[in-house]
XYZ file of C-alpha atoms in Angstrom:
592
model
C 0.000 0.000 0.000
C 2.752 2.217 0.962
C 4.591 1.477 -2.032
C 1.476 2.638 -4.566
C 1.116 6.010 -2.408
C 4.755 6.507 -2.923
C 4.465 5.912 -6.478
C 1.722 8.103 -7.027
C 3.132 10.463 -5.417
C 6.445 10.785 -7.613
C 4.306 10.570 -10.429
C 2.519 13.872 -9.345
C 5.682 15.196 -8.263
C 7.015 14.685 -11.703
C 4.612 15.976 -13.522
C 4.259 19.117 -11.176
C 7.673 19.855 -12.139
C 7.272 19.944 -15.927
C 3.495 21.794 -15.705
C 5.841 24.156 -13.471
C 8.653 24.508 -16.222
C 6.677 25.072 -19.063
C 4.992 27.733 -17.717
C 8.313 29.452 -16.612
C 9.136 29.349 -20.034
C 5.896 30.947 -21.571
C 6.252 33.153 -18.717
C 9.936 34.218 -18.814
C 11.865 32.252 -21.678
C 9.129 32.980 -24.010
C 8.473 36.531 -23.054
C 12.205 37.760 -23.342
C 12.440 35.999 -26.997
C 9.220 37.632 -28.220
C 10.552 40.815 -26.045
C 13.870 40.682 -28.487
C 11.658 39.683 -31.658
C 9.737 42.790 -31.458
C 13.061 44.972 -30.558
C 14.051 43.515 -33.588
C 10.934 44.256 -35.684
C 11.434 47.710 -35.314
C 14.929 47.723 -36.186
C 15.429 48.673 -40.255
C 18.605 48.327 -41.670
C 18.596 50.339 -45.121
C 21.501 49.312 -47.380
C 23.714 52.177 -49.236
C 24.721 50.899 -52.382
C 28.178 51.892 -53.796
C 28.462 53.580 -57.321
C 29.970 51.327 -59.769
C 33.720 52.766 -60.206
C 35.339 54.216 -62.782
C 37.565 52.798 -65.161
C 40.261 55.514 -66.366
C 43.466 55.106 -68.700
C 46.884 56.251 -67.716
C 46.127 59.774 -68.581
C 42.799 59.887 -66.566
C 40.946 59.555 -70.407
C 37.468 58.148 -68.796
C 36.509 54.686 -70.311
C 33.580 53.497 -68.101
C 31.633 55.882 -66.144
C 27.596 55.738 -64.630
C 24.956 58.182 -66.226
C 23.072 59.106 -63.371
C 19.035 58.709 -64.129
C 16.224 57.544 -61.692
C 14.448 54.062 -60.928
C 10.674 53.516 -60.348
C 9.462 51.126 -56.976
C 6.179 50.364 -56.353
C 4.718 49.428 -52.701
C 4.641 46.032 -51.699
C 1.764 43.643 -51.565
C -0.510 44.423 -54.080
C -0.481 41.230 -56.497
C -3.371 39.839 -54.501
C -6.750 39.840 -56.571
C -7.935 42.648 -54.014
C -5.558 45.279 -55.342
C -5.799 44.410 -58.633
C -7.133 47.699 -59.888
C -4.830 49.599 -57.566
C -1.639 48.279 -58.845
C -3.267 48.793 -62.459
C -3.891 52.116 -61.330
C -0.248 53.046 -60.348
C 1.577 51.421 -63.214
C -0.979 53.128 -65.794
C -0.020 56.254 -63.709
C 3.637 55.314 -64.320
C 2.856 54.365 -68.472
C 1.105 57.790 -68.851
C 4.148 59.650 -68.332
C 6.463 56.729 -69.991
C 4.533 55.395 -73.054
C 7.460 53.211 -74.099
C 7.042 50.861 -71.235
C 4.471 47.865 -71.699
C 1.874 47.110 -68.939
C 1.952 43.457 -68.604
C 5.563 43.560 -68.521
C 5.812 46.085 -65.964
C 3.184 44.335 -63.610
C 4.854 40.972 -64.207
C 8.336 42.350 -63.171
C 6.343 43.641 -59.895
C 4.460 40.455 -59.307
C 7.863 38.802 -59.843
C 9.561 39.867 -56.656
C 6.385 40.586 -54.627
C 5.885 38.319 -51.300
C 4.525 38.158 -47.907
C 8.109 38.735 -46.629
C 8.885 41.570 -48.209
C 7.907 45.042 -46.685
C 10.196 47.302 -49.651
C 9.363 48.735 -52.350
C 9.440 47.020 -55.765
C 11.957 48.418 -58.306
C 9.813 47.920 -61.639
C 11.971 50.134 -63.982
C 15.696 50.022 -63.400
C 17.042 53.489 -64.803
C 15.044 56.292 -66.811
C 18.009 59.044 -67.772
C 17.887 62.070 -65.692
C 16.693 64.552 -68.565
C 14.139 62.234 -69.666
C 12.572 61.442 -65.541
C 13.271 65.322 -64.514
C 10.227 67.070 -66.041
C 8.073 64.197 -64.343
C 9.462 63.650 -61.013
C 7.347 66.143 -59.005
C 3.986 64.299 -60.130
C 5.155 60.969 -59.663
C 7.515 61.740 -56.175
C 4.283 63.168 -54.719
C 2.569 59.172 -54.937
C 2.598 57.605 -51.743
C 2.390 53.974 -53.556
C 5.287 55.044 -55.739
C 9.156 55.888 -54.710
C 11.470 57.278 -56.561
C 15.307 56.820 -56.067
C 18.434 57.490 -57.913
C 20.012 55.398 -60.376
C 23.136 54.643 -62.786
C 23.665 53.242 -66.153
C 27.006 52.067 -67.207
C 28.489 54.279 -70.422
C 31.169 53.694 -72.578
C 32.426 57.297 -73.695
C 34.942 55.589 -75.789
C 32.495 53.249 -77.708
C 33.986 50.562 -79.448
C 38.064 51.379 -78.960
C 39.370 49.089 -76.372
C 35.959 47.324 -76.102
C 37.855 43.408 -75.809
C 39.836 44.745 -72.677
C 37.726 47.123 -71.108
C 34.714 44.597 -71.236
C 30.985 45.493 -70.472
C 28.358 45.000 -67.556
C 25.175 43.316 -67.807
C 22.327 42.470 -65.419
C 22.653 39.340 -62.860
C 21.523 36.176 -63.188
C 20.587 33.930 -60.527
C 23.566 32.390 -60.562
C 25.462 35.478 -60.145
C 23.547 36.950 -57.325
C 24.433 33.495 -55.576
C 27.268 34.193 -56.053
C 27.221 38.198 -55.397
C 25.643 39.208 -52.503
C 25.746 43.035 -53.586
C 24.784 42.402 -57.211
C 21.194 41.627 -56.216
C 20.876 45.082 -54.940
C 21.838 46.891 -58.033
C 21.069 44.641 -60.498
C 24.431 44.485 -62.742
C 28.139 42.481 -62.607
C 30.793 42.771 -64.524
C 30.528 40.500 -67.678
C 33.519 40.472 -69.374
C 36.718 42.046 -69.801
C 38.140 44.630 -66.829
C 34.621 45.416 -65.974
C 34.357 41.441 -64.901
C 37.996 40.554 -63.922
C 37.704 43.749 -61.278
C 34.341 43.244 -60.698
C 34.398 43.398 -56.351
C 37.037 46.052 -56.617
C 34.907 48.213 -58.844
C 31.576 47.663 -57.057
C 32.996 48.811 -53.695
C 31.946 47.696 -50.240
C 28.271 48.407 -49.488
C 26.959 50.906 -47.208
C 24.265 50.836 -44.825
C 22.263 53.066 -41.892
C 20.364 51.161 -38.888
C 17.488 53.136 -37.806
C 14.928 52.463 -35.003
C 11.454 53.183 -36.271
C 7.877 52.653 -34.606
C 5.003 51.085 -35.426
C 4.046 53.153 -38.395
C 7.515 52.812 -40.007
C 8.408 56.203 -38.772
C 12.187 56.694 -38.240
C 12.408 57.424 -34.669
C 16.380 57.298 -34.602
C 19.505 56.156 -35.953
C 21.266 53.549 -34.255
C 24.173 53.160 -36.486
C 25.500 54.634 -40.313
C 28.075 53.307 -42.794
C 29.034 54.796 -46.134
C 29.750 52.869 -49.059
C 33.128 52.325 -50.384
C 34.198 55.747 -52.835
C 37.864 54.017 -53.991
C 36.603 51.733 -55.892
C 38.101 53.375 -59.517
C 40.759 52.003 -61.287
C 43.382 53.784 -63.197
C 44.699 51.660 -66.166
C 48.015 51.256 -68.256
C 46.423 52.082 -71.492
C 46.511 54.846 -73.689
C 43.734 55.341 -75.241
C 45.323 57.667 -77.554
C 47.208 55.521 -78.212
C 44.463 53.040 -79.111
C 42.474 55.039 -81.188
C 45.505 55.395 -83.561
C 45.704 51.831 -83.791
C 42.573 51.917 -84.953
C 42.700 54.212 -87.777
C 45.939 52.580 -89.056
C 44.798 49.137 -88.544
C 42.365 48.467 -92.115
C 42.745 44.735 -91.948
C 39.261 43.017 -91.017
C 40.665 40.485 -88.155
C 43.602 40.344 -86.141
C 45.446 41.738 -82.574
C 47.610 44.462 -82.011
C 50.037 45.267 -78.836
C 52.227 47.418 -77.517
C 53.574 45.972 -74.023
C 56.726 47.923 -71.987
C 58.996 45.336 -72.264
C 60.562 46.389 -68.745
C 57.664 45.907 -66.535
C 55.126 44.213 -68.679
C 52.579 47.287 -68.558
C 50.079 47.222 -71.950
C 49.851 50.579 -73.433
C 47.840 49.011 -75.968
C 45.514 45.732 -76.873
C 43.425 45.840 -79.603
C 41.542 43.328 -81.056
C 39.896 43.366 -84.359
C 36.944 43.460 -85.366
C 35.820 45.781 -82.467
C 32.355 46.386 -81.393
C 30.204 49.367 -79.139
C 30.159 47.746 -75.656
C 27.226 49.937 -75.137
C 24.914 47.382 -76.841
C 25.279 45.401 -73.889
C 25.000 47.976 -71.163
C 21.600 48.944 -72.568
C 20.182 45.506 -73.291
C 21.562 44.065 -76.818
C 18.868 42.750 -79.376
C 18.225 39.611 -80.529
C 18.779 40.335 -84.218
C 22.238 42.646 -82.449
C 23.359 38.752 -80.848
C 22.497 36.688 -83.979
C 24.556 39.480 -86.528
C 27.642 39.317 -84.143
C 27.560 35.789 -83.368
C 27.551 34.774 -87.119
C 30.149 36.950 -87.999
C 32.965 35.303 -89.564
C 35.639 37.499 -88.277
C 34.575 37.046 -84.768
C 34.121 40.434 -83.496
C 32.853 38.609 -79.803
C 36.764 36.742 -79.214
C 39.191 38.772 -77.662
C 42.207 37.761 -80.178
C 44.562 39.128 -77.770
C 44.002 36.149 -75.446
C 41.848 33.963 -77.355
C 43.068 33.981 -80.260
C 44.882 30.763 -81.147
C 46.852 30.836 -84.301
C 50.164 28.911 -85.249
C 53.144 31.255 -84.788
C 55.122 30.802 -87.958
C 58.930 31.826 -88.168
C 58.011 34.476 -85.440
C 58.727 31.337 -82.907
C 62.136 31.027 -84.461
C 64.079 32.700 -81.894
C 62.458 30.520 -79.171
C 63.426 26.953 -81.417
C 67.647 28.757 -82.238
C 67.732 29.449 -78.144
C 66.620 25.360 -77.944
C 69.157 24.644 -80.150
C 71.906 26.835 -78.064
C 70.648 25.277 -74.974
C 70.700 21.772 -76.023
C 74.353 21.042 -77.425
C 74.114 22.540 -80.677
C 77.163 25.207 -81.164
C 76.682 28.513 -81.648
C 78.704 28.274 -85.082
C 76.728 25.972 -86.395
C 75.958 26.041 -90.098
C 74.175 24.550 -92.519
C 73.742 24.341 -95.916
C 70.118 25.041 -97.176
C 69.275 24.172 -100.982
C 65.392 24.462 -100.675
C 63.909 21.380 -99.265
C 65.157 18.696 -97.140
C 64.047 14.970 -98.217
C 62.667 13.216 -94.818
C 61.322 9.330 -95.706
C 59.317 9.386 -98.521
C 58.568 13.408 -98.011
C 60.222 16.634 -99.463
C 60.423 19.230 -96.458
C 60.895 22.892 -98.721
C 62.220 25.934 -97.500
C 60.135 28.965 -98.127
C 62.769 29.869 -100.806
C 62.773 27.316 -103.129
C 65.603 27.893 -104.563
C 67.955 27.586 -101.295
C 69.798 30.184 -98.963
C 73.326 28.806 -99.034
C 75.227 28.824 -96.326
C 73.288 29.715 -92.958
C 74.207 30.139 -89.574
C 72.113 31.244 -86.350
C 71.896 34.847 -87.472
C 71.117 34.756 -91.050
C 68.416 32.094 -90.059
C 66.977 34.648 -88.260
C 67.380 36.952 -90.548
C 66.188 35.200 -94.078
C 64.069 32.758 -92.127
C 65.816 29.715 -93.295
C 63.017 27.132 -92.636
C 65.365 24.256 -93.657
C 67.886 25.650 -90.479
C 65.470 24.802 -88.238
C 64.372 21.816 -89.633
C 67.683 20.306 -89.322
C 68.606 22.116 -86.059
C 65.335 19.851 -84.455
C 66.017 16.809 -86.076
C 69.298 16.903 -84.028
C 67.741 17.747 -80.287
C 64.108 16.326 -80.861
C 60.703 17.448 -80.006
C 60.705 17.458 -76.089
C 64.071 19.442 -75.986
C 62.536 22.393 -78.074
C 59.166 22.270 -76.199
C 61.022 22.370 -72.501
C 62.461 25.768 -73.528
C 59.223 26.797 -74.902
C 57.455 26.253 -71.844
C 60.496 28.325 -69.949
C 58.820 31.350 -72.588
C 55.332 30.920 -71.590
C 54.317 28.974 -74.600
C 51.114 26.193 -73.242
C 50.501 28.713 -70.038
C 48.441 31.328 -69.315
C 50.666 35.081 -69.246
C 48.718 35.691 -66.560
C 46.833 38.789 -67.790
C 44.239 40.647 -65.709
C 41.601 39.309 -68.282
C 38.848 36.735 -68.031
C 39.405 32.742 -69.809
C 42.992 33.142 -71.053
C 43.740 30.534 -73.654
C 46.772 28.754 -72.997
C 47.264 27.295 -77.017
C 49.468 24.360 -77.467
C 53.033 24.186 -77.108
C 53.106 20.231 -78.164
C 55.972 17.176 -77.305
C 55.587 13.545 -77.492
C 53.627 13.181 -74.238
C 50.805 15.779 -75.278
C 50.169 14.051 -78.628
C 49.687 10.493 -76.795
C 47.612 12.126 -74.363
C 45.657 13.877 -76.737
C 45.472 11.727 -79.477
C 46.881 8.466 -77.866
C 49.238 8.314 -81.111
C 53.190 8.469 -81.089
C 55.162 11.126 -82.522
C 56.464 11.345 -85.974
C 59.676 12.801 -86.991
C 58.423 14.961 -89.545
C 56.149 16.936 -87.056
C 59.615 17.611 -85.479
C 60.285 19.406 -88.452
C 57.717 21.377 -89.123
C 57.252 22.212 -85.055
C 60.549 23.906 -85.639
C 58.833 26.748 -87.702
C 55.763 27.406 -86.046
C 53.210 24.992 -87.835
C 51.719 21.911 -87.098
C 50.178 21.256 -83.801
C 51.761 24.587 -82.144
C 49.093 27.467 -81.419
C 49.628 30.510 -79.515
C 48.228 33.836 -78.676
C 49.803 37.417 -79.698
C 49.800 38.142 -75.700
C 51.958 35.480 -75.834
C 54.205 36.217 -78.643
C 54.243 39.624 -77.628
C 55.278 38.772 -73.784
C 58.223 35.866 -75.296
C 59.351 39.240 -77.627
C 60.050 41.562 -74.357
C 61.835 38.863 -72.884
C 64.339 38.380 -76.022
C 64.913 42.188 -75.836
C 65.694 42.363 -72.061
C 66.592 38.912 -70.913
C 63.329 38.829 -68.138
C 59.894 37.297 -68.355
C 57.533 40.160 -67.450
C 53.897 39.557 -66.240
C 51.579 41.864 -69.034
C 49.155 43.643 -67.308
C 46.702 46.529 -67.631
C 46.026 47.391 -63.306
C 48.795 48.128 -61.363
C 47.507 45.528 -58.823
C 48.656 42.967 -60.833
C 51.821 43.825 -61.510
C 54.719 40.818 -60.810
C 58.603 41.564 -61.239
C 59.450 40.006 -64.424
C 61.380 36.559 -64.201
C 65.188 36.358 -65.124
C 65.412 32.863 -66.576
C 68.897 32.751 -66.755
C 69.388 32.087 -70.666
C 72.938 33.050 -71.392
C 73.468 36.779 -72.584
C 75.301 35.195 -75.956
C 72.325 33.336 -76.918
C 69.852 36.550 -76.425
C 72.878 38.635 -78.279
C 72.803 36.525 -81.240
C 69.026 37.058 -81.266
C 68.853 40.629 -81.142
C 70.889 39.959 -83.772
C 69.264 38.415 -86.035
C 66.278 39.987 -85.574
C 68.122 43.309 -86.254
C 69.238 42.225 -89.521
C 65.113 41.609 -90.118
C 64.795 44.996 -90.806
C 68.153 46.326 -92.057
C 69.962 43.462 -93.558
C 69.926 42.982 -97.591
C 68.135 39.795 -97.473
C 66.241 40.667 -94.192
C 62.373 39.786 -94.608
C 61.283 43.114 -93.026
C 63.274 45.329 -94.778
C 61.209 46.898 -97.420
C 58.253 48.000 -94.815
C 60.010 48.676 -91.776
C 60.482 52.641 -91.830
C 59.834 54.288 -88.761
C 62.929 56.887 -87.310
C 63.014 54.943 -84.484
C 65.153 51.495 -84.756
C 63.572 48.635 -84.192
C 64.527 44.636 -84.367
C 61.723 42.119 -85.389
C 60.817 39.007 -86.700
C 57.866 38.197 -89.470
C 56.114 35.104 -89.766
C 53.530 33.707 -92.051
C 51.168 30.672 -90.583
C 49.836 28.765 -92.799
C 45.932 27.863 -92.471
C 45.972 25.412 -95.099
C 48.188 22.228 -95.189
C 50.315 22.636 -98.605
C 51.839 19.415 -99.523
C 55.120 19.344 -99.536
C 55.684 17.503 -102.190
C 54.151 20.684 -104.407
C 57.761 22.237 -105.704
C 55.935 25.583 -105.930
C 54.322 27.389 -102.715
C 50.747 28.642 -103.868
C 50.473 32.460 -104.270
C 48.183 33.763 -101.112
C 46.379 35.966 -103.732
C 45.288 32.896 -105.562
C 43.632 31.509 -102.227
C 40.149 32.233 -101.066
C 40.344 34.735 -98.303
C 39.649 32.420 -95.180
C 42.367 30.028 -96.708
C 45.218 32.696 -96.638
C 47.990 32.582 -94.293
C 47.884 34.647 -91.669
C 50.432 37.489 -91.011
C 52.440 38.636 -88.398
C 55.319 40.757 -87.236
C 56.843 40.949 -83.757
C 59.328 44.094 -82.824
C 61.105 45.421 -79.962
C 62.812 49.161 -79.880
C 64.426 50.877 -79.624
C 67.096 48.665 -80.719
C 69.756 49.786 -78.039
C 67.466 50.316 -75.666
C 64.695 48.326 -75.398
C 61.798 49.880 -74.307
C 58.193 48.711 -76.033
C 57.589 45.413 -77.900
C 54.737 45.862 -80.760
C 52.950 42.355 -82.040
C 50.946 42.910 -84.636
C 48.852 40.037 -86.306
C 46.778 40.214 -89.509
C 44.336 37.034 -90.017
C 44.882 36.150 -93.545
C 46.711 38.777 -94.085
C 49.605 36.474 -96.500
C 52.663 37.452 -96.317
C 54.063 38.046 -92.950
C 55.993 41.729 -93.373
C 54.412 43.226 -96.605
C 51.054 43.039 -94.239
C 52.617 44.077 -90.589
C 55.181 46.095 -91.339
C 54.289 49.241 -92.109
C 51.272 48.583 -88.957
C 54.661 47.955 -86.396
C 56.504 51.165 -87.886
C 53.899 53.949 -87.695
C 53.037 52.682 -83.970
C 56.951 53.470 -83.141
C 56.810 56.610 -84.451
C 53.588 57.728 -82.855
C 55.012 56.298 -79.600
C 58.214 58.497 -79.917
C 55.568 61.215 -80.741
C 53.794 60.636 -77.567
C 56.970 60.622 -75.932
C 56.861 57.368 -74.563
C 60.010 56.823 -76.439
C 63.036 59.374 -75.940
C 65.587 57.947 -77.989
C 65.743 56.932 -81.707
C 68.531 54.012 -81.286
């Protein structure tokens, strides 16, 4: 009997505990969260969003500023069937003053991002320009449904000059805003070019104010204030000057152009051709604007500075003679070239069919002995010539402040069975050696492998200060680069030299042409087809890479022409007026 009483009474015990601790924590747990939870009701944050920065050239020449307009918000939490005809109200309100703006669209945009949870306004319209809004913003600032704030489009003053490196902005997908926190308060992020690769450092930090309001939404005080980030511009190495002269000398329909200091890697120039208005995208571009770009044939979307992949020709020639240097061959070495050199059952020729003689390491610069080479890498084999390429920064990104750098294809035994799981054949030794085959590469690339011939260090190109690296000494014997400089001297001066008829500029510069085929020729043909007798997208393309002055080395010019032919007749003349103007800009103080 005891027992049972004692029982019962734990039980009651027990379950006067947990009657008693529940309602402590209604009474006091409870009360203080809901206590907080209303503090916190009445506690708005209001975020200060940063204007976009400026993007500037080295002489403070704007390239990417905001036009400041307005954007339209609408109250929250009228998409219910019951304020049906007062949203229809307001945006016919709004369409009266606007005509170009479609109903349905606008109310679907508002619908969009209405909800239960959110007490802010709607932003229906993103940006109406200033001069356009003014005359109407006392009628439609004076609606309580409807707010009015300030807003910025992004403007390209410079249009299409520059447009591959400067880049655009669009507005932010889903993905993006994932991504982005601040990008799904104003809407755009950088798409491309600068405006992407620089994207947080041009959108700045974002602002806010904390403000303690009552039940009505009044502001009753301010609890705690930030500004948004105001150093958020960038001030770039190019000259936009500069630039625009490219431009007008530059007639060609496709191809790259860049000027580079070959002492700190700093791009005072990057154009790629054919350009286009990066304003298109800024404002919305047009179905019919995509489809007409897209299906282009001279690719006015791909930045040919980076990715651009075209074989390099004889303009890799220096690289393959320092290979040779490196690898056992001496630096009196000699052959004897008599046209074409008979590998197996195939006829390798020499661009001049009729031989060059006699040819060391300079005059195989100089004339572009192909069958130089082609001996030369029978002698130290593929992976030999590609390890010293790779020291260049051939099959690696330069490591440009731009978006999807293309690495191109610097290629050896072990990429071909990787690639193609096939072996390597002697005769793509051979014509490895001169830039064809397999081998791709960009002109940032070429350009970049130039300044280091000239100076004897791998610089990092760049366009931001920010991303500036001290350029690499790779320790290739000062002989080696001597005989380069050389040769590529004798390019332009020499007799034979294959720039010499269209390099004229006062200032003196050493280079190297190249033509890449885009075609295979057989080489069993005796005759090399004329590039005039070609169709135009089976032409070689051309190219020319330069450093000067020849003394002093200060600025390496690449310029490539897409089918262009023949290597110098088509560069040349592009390379020399771009020295001159750069000794006209004073960029260059000395002639030799």
């Amino acid at each position: 009997m005891n027992l049972r009483l004692n029982l019962i009474f734990i039980l009651i015990t027990v379950i006067t505990i947990t009657l008693l601790s529940r309602v402590y924590f209604l009474s006091i747990k409870s009360n203080t969260y809901y206590e907080e939870l209303s503090k916190n009701n009445y506690i708005n944050r209001i975020n200060k969003i940063p204007i976009r920065g400026i993007i500037e050239d080295r002489n403070g020449e704007k390239l990417a500023i905001n036009e400041m307009g307005f954007a339209i918000l609408i109250k929250p939490h009228l998409s219910s069937f019951k304020h049906k005809e007062q949203l229809e109200e307001i945006v016919d309100l709004i369409i009266k003053h606007f005509p170009e703006y479609e109903k349905d669209k606008l109310i679907k945009e508002y619908k969009r991002n209405d909800s239960s949870y959110n007490h802010e306004f709607i932003k229906i319209i993103d940006y109406i320009p200033y001069e356009t809004f003014f005359p109407k913003y006392t009628v439609l600032a004076s609606q309580e449904d409807i707010k009015i704030e300030s807003s910025t489009k992004r403007f390209y003053p410079q249009k299409e000059v520059a447009s591959h490196v400067i880049g655009y902005v669009g507005k932010a997908s889903k993905l993006d805003i994932l991504n982005n926190e601040l990008s799904s308060y104003n809407g755009i992020i950088g798409k491309n070019g600068l405006e992407k690769y620089y994207n947080s450092k041009l959108q700045g930090e974002m602002g806010y104010k904390d403000v303690k309001v009552n039940a009505l939404n009044q502001e009753i005080e301010v609890l705690a204030e930030k500004e948004p980030s105001t150093d958020n511009n960038i001030k770039i190495s190019l000259d936009i000057n500069l630039q625009k002269y490219i431009q007008q000398i530059f007639t060609a329909k496709s191809g790259a152009v860049i000027v580079m200091d070959v002492n700190n890697g700093e791009l005072l120039a990057a154009a790629s051709f054919p350009e286009f208005d990066n304003n298109i995208f800024a404002r919305g571009i047009s179905v019919k604007e995509w489809n007409e770009m897209r299906n282009d044939f001279n690719h006015p979307f791909t930045n040919k500075i980076i990715n651009g992949l075209y074989p390099p020709g004889s303009v890799i020639k220096m690289g393959v003679a320092i290979s040779f240097l490196e690898n056992g061959i001496k630096d009196n070495y000699t052959v004897n070239c008599s046209g074409s050199l008979p590998i197996g059952n195939r006829n390798f020729r020499c661009w001049k069919t009729t031989g060059h003689g006699t040819v060391n390491f300079r005059k195989a610069i100089s004339e572009s002995c192909d069958d130089f080479f082609y001996k030369g890498s029978l002698k130290i084999g593929i992976n030999k010539i590609s390890q010293t390429l790779d020291k260049f920064g051939f099959g690696q990104q330069t490591g440009v402040d731009q978006i999807n750098e293309f690495v191109g294809i610097n290629p050896n035994k072990e990429w071909k069975e990787k690639k193609h799981n096939q072996p390597w054949y002697v005769g793509e030794t051979v014509i490895t050696s001169i830039g064809q085959g397999n081998m791709l590469t960009t002109p940032l690339q070429i350009a970049r492998y130039t300044a280091y011939i000239s100076t004897g260090k791998l610089p990092k190109p760049h366009f931001y200060k920010a991303n500036y690296e001290e350029p690499k000494d790779l320790n290739t014997p000062f002989e080696y680069l001597d005989l380069m400089r050389k040769g590529m001297y004798d390019v332009s001066y020499a007799q034979r030299g294959t720039a010499r008829r269209y390099i004229n500029s006062k200032v003196t510069i050493a280079s190297k042409t190249g033509t890449a085929q885009v075609i295979s020729i057989p080489q069993s043909e005796k005759v090399r087809m004329k590039e005039s007798e070609l169709k135009y997208y089976q032409r070689s393309h051309a190219w020319i890479t330069t450093y000067g002055p020849f003394k002093n080395p200060q600025y390496a010019v690449t310029v490539l022409v897409e089918h262009g032919g023949s290597g110098g007749e088509a560069t040349g003349e592009i390379a020399s007026n771009i020295y001159d103007k750069l000794y006209e800009l004073g960029y260059i103080t000395s002639t030799e």
